[in-house]
PDB file of C-alpha atoms in Angstrom:
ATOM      1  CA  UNK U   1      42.975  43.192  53.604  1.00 60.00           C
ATOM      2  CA  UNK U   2      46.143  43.503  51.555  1.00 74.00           C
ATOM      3  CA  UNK U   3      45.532  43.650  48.100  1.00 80.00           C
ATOM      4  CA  UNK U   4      48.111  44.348  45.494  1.00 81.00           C
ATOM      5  CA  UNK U   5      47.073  46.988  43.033  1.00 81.00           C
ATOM      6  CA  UNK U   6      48.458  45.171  40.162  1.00 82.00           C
ATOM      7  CA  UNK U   7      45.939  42.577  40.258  1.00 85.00           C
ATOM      8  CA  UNK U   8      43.851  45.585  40.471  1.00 84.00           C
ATOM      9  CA  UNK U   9      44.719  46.909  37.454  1.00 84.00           C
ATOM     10  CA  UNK U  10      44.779  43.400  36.202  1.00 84.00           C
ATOM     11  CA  UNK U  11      41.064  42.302  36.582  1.00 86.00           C
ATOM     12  CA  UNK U  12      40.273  46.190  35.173  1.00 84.00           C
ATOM     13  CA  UNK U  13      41.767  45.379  32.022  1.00 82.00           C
ATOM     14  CA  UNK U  14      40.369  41.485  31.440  1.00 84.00           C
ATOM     15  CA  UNK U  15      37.098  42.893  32.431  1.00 84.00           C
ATOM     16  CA  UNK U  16      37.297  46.031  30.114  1.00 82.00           C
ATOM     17  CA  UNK U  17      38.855  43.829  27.191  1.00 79.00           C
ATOM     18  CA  UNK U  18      36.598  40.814  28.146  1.00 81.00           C
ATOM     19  CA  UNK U  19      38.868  38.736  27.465  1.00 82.00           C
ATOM     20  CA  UNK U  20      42.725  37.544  28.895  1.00 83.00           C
ATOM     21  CA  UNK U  21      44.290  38.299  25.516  1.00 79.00           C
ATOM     22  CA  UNK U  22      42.984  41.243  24.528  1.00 76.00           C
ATOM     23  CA  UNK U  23      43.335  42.615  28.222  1.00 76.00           C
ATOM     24  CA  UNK U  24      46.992  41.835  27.495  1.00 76.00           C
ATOM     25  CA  UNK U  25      47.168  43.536  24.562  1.00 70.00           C
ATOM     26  CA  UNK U  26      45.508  46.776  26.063  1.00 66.00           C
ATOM     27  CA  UNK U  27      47.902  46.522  29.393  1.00 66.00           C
ATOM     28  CA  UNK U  28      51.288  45.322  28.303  1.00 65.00           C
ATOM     29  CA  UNK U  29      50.924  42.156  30.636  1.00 72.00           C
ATOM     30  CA  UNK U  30      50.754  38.662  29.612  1.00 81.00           C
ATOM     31  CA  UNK U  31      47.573  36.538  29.210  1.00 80.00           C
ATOM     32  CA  UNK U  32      48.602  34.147  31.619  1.00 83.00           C
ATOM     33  CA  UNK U  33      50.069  36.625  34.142  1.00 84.00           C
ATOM     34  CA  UNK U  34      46.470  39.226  34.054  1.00 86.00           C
ATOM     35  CA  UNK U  35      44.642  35.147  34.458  1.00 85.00           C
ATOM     36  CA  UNK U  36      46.755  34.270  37.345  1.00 88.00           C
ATOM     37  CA  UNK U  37      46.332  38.277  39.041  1.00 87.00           C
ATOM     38  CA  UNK U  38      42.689  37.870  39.090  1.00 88.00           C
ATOM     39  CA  UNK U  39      42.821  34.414  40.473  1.00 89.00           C
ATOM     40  CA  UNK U  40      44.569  35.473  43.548  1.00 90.00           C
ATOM     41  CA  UNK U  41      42.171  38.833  43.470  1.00 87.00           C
ATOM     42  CA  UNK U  42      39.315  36.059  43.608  1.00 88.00           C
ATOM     43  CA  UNK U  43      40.955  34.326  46.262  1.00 89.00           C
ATOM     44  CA  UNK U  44      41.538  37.068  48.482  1.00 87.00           C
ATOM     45  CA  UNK U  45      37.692  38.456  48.022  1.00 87.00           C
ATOM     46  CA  UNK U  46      36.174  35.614  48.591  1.00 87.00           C
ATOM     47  CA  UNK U  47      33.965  35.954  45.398  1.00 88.00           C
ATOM     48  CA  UNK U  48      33.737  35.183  41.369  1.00 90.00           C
ATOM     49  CA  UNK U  49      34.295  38.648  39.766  1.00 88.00           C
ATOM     50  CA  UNK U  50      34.585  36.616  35.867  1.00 89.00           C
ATOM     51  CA  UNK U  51      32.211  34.373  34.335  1.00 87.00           C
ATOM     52  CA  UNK U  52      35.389  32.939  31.949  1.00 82.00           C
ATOM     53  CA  UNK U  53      34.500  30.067  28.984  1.00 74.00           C
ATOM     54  CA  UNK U  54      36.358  29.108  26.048  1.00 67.00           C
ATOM     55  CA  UNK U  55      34.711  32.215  24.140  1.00 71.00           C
ATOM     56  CA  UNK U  56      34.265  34.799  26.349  1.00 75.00           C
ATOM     57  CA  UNK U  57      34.965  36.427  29.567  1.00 84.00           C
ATOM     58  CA  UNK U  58      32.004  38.484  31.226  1.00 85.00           C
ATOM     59  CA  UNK U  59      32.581  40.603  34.983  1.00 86.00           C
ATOM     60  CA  UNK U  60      29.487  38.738  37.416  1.00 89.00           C
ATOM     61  CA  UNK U  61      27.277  41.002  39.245  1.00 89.00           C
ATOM     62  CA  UNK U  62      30.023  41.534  41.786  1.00 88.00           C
ATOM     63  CA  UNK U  63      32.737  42.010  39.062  1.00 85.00           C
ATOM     64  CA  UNK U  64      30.701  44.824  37.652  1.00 87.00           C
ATOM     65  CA  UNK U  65      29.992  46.550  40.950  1.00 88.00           C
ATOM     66  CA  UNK U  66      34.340  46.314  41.430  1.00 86.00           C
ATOM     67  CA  UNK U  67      35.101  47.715  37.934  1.00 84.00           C
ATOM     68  CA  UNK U  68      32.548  50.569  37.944  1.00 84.00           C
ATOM     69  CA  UNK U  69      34.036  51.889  41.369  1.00 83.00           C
ATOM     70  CA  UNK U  70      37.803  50.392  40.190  1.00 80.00           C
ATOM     71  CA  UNK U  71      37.604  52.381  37.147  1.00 73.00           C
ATOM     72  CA  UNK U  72      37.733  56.072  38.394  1.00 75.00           C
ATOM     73  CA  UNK U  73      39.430  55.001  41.737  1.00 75.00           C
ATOM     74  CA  UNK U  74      42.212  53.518  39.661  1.00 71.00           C
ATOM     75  CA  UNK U  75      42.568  57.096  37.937  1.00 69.00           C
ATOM     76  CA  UNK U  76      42.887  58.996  40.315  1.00 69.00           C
ATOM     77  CA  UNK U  77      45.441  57.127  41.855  1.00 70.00           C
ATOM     78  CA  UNK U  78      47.686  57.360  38.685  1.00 67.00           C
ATOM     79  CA  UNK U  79      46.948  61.187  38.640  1.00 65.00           C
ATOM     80  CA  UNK U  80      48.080  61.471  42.392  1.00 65.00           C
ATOM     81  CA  UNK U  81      51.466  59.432  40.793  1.00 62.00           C
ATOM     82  CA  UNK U  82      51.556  61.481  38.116  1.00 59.00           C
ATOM     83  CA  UNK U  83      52.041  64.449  40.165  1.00 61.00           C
ATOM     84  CA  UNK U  84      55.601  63.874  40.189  1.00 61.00           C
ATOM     85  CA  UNK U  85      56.245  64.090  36.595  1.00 56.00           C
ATOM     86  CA  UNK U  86      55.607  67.767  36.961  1.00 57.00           C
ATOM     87  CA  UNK U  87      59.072  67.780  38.380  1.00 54.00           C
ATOM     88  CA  UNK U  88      60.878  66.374  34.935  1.00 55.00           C
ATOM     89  CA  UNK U  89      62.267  68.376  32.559  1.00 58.00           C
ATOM     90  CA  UNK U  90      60.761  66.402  30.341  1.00 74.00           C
ATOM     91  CA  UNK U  91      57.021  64.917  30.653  1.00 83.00           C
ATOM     92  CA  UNK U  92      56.834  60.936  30.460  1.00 87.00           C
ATOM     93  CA  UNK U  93      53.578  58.298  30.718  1.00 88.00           C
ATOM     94  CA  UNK U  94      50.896  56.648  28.501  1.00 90.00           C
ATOM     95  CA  UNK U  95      48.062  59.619  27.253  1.00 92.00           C
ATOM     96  CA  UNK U  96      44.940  57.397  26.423  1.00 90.00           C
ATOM     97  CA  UNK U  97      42.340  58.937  24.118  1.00 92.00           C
ATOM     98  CA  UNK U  98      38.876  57.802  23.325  1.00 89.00           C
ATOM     99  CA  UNK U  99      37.701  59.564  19.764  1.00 90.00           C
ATOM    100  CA  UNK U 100      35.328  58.859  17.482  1.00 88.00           C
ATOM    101  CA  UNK U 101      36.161  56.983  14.435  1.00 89.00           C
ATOM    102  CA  UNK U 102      36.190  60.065  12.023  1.00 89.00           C
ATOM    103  CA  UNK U 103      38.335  61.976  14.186  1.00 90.00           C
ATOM    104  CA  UNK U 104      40.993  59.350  14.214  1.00 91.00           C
ATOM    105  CA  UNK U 105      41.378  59.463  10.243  1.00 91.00           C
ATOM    106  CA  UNK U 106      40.674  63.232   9.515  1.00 91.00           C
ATOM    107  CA  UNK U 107      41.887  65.612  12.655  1.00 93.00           C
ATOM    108  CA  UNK U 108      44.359  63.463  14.423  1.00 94.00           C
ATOM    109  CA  UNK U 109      46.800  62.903  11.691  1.00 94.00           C
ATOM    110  CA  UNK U 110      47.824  66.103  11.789  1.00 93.00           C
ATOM    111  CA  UNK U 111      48.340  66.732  15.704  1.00 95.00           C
ATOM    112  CA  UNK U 112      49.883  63.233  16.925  1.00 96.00           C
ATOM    113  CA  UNK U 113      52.932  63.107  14.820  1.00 96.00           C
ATOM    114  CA  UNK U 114      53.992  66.555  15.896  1.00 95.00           C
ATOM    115  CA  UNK U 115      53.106  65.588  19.409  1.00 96.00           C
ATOM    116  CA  UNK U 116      55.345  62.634  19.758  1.00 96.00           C
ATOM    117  CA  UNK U 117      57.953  64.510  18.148  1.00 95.00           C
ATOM    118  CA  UNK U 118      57.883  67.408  20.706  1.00 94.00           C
ATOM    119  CA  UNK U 119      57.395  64.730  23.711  1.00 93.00           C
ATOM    120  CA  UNK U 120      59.191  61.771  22.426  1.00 93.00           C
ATOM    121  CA  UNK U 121      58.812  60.186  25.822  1.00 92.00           C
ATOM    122  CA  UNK U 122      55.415  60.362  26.382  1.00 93.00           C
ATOM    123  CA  UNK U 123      52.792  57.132  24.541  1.00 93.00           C
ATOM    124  CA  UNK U 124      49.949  57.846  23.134  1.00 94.00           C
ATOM    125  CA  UNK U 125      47.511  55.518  23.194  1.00 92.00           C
ATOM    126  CA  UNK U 126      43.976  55.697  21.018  1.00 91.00           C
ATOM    127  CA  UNK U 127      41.111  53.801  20.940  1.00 87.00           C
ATOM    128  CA  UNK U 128      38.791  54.600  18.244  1.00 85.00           C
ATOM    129  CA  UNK U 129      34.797  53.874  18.536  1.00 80.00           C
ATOM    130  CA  UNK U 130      31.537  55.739  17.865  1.00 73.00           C
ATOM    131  CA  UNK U 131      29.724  54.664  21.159  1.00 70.00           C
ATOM    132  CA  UNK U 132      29.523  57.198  23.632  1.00 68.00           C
ATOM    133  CA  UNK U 133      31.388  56.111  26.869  1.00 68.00           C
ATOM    134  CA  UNK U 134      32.596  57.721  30.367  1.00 69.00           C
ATOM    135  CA  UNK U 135      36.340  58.721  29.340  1.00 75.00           C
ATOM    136  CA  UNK U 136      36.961  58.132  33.010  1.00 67.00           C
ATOM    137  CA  UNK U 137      35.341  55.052  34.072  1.00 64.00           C
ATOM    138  CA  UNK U 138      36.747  53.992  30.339  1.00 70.00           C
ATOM    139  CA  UNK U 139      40.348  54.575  31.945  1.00 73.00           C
ATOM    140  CA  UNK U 140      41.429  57.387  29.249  1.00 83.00           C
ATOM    141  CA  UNK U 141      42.400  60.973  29.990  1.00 87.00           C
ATOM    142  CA  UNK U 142      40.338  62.918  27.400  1.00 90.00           C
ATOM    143  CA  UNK U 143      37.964  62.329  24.137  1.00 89.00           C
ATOM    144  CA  UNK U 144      37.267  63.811  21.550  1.00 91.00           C
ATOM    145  CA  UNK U 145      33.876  64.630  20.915  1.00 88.00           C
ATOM    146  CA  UNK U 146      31.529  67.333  18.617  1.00 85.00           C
ATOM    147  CA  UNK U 147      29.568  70.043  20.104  1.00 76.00           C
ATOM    148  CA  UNK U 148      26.241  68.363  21.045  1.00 64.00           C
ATOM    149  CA  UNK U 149      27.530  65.586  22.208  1.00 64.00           C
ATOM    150  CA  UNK U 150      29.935  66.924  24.813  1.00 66.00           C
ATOM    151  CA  UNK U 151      29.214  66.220  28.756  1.00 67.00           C
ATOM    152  CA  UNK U 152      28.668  69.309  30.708  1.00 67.00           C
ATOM    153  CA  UNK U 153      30.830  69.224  33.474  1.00 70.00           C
ATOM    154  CA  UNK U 154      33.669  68.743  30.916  1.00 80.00           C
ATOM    155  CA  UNK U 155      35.998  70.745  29.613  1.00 87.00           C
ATOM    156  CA  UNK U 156      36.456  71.142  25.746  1.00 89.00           C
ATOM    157  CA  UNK U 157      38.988  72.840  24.174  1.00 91.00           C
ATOM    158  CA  UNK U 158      38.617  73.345  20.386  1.00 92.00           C
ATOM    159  CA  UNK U 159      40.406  70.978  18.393  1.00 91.00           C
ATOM    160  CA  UNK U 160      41.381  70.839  14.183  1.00 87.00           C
ATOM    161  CA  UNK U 161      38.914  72.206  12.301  1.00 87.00           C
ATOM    162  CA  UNK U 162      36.626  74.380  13.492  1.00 87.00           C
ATOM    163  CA  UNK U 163      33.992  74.561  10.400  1.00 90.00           C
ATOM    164  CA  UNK U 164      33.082  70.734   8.786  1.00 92.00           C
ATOM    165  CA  UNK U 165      30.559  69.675   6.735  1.00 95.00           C
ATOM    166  CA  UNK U 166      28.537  66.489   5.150  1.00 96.00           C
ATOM    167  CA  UNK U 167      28.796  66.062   1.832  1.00 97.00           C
ATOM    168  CA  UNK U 168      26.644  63.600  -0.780  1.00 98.00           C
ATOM    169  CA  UNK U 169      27.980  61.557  -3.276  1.00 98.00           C
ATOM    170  CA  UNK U 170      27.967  59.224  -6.000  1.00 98.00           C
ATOM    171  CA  UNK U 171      29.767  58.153  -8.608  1.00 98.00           C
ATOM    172  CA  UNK U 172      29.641  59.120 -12.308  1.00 98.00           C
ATOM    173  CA  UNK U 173      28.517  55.775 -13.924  1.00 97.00           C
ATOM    174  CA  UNK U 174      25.778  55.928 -11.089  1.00 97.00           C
ATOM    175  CA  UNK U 175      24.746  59.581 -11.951  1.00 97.00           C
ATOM    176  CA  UNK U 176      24.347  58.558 -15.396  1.00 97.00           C
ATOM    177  CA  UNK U 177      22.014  56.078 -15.279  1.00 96.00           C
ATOM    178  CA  UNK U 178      19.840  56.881 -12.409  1.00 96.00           C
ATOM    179  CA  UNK U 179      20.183  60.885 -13.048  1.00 95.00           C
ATOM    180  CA  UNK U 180      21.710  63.713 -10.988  1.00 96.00           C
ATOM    181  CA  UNK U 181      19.406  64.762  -8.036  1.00 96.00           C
ATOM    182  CA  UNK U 182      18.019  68.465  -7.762  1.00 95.00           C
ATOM    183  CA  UNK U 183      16.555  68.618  -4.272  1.00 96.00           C
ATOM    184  CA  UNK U 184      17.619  66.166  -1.565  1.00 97.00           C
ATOM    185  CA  UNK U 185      13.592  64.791  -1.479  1.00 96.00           C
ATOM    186  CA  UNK U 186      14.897  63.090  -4.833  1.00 96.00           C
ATOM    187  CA  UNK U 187      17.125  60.857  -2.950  1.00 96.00           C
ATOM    188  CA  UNK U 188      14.104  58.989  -1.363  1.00 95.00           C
ATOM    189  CA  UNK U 189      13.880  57.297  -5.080  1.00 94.00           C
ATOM    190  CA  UNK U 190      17.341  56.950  -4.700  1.00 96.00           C
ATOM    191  CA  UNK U 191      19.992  54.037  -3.965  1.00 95.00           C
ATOM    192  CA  UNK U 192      21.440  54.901  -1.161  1.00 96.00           C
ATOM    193  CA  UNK U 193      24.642  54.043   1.298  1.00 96.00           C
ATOM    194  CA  UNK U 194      23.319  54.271   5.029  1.00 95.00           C
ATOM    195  CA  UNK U 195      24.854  53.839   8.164  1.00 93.00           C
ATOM    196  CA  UNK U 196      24.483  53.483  12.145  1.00 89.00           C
ATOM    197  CA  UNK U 197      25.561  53.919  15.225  1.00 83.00           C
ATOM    198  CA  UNK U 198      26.886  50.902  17.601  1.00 77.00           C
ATOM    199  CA  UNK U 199      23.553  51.668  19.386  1.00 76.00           C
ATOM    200  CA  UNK U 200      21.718  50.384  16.026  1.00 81.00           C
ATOM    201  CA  UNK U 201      20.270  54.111  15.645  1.00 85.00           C
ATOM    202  CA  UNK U 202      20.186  54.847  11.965  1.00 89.00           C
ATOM    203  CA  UNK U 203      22.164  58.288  11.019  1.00 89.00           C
ATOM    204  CA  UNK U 204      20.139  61.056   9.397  1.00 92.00           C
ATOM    205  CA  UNK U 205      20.494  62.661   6.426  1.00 96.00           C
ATOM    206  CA  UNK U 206      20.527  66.399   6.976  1.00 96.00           C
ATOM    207  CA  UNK U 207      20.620  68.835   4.022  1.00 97.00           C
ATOM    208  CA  UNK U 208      19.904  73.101   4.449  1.00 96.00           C
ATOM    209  CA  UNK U 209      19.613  75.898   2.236  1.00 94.00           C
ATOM    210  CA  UNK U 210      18.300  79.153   2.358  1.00 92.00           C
ATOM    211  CA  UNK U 211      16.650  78.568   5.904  1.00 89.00           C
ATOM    212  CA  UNK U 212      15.312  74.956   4.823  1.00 93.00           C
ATOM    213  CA  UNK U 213      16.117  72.170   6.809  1.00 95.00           C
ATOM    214  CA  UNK U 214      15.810  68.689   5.250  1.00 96.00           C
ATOM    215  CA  UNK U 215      15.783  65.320   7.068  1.00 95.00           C
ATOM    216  CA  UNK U 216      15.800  61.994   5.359  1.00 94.00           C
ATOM    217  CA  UNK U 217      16.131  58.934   6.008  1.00 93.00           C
ATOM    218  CA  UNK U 218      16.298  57.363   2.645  1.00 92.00           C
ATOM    219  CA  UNK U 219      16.075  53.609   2.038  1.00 87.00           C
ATOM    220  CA  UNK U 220      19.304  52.251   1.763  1.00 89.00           C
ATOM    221  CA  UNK U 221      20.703  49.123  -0.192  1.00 87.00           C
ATOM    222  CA  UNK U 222      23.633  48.733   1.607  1.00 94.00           C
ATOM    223  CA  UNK U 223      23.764  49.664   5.826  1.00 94.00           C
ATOM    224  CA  UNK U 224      27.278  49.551   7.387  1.00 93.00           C
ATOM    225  CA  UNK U 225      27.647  50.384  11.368  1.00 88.00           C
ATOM    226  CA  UNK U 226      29.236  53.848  11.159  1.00 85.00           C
ATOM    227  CA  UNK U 227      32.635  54.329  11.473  1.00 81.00           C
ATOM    228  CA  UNK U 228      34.205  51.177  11.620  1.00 78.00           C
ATOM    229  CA  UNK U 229      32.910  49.918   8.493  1.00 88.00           C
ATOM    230  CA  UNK U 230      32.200  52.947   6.301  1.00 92.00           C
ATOM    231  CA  UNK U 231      35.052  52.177   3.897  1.00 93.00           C
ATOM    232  CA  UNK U 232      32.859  49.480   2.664  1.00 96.00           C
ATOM    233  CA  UNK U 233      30.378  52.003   2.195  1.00 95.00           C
ATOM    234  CA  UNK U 234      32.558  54.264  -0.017  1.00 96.00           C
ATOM    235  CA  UNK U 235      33.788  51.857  -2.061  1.00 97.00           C
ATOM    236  CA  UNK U 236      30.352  50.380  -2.761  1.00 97.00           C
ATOM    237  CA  UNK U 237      30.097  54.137  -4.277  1.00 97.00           C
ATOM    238  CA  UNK U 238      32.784  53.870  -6.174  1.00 98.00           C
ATOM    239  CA  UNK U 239      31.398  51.146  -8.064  1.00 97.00           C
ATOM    240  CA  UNK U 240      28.068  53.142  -8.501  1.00 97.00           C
ATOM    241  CA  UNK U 241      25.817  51.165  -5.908  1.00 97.00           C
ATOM    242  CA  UNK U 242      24.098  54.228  -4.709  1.00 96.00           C
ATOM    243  CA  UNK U 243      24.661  57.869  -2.791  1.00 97.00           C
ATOM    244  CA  UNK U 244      27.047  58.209   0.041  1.00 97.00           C
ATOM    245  CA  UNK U 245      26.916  60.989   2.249  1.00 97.00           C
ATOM    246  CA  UNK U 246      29.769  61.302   4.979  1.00 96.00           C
ATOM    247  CA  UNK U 247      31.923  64.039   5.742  1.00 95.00           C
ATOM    248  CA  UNK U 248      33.474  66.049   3.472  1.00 96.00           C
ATOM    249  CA  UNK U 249      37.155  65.430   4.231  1.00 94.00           C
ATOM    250  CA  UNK U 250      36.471  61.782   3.980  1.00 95.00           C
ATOM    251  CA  UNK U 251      35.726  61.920   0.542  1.00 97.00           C
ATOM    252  CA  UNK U 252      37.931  64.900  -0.520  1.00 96.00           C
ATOM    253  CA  UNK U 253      40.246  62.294  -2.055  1.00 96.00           C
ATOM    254  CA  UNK U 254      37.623  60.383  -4.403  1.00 97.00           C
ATOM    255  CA  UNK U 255      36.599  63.885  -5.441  1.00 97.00           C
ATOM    256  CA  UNK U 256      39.986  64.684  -6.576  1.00 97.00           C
ATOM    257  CA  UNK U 257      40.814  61.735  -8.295  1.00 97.00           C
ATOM    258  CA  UNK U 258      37.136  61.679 -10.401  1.00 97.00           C
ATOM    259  CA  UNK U 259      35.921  58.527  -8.408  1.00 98.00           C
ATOM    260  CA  UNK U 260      32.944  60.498  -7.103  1.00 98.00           C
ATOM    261  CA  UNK U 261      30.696  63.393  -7.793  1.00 98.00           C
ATOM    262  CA  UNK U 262      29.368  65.928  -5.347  1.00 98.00           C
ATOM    263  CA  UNK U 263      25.580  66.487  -5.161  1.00 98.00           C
ATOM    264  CA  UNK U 264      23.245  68.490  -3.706  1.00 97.00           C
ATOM    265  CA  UNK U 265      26.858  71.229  -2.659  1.00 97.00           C
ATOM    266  CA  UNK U 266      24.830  73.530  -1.853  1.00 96.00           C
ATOM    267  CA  UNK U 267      22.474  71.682   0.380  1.00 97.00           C
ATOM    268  CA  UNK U 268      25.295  70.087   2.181  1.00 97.00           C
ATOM    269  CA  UNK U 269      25.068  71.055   6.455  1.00 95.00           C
ATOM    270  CA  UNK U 270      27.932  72.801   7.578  1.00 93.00           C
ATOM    271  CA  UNK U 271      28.904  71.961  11.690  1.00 91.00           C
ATOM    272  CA  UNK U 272      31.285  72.812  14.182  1.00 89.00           C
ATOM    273  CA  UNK U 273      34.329  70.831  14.187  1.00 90.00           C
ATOM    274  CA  UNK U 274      35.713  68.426  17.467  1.00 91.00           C
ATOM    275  CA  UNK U 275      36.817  69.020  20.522  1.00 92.00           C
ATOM    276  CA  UNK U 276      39.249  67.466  23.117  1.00 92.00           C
ATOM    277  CA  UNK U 277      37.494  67.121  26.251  1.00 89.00           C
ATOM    278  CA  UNK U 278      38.429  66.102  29.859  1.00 87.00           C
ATOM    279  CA  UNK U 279      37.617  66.100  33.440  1.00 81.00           C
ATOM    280  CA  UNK U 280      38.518  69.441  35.634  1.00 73.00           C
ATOM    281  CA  UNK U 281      37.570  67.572  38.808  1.00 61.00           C
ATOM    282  CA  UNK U 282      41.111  65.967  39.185  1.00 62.00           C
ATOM    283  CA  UNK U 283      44.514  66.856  38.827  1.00 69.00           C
ATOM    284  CA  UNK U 284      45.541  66.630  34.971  1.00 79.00           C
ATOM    285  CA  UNK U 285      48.024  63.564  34.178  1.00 83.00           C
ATOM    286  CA  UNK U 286      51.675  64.684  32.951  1.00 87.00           C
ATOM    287  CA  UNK U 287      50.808  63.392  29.330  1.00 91.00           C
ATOM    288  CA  UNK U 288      47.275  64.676  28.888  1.00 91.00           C
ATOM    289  CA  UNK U 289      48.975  68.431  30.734  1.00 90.00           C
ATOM    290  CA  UNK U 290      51.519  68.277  28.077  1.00 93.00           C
ATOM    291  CA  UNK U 291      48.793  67.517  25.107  1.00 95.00           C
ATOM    292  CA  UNK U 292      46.123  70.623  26.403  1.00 94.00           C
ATOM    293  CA  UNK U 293      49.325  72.602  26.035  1.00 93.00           C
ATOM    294  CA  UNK U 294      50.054  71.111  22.823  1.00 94.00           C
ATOM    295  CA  UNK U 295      46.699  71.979  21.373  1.00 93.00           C
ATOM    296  CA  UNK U 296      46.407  75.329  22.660  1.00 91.00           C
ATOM    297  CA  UNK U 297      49.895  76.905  21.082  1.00 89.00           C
ATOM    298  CA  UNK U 298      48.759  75.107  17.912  1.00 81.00           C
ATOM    299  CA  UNK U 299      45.814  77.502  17.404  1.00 73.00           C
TER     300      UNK U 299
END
């Protein structure tokens, strides 16, 4: 059976996007150019790989079965391509990242613009969630990811910081009427921010000192998912709603300015900071090659 790869590539993206115009958006295609690509992929299988209506667009049982083995073929095929950009001078393509929401605002600022200015022909391309996905049946060369949540047949390379920490807030109107808490137990009588995951796990409070480990989970008057929506969060500090606590470098800023207060310093956990992780099965892509070398003269 002859099957272009395009409409390969073009029923992986509608079914990753799930949808024709966000598919388009994530591939560079048209909407009505990925829609007619799957049509003829449809036709020449035989089978329905979309359920489409005039909201969505979800992969059928067969669909799924295509894009979970589609997903890695498809990458290794572009890595086999890619082998031939080892013979430019200067390294070209698309690197695709997958990184956590916190990593995108506070350790990637600092390494993409001097990227793209040493490799001005290579894209980078970043997609920035908090759910915990295969980087390669995602279709992106490497993540970022911390310490304990790295796979173990990856390979991590250490990446911005290497020390972080969490850090508890509030603002000072808040701290004056409701008082300034001494031991993080106090924050159970508390107003405070919370978050979670896209998994709809709450996020724990951890605090240590001296060899004591506290966790809370605090009742919170405002929940946000984490990530995505935790500006609300930190402005609902800001106008004294309740206690925060988020990474430090997050709220370095609104400690500067006076818009919030540390608490509980020196209770607040310190962790290891991210790292950039791929697969060492395969042959490494131009772009991603070009980024692991990057990273490591940047140390």
């Amino acid at each position: 059976m002859d099957i272009d790869l395009n409409d390969l590539k073009a029923f992986v993206a509608v079914a990753r996007a799930k949808g024709f115009r966000d598919g388009a958006r994530a591939s560079g295609y048209s909407a009505s150019g990925l829609s007619e690509s799957v049509r003829r992929l449809e036709t020449q299988l035989g089978v329905r790989l979309l359920h489409r209506t005039t909201r969505s667009v979800i992969a059928t049982e067969a669909g799924q079965r295509l894009l979970e083995r589609l997903g890695p073929a498809l990458s290794e095929v572009e890595a086999a391509i890619d082998v031939v950009n080892g013979f430019r001078d200067t390294p070209t393509g698309t690197l695709r990242l997958n990184v956590p929401v916190n990593a995108a605002r506070l350790v990637l600022p600092a390494i993409i613009p001097p990227f793209l200015a040493a490799y001005p022909e290579i894209q980078v391309d970043v997609i920035a969630e908090d759910s915990f996905v295969d980087i390669i049946a995602a279709g992106c060369d490497a993540g970022v990811r911390y310490e304990e949540r790295l796979e173990q047949d990856m390979i991590a390379l250490p990446l911005g910081p290497r020390s972080q920490r969490f850090a508890a807030a509030a603002s000072p109107a808040y701290l004056a009427r409701h008082g300034r808490p001494a031991h993080p137990q106090e924050l159970l009588n508390h107003a405070c921010l919370r978050s979670r995951f896209s998994s709809g796990a709450m996020t724990t409070w951890e605090f240590e000192r001296d060899g004591e480990l506290v966790r809370l989970d605090p009742p919170g008057r405002l929940i946000v998912q984490a990530g995505s929506a935790i500006e609300l969060a930190i402005d609902a500090a800001i106008a004294g709603t309740g206690v925060i606590y988020l990474f430090e470098d997050w709220l370095r800023p609104h400690f500067d300015s006076g818009a919030l207060e540390p608490i509980l310093e020196p209770w607040w956990p310190r962790f290891t900071g991210p790292f950039l992780y791929y697969s060492g099965r395969r042959l490494l892509p131009a772009p991603l090659r070009a980024f692991v070398d990057f990273i490591k003269s940047s140390r």
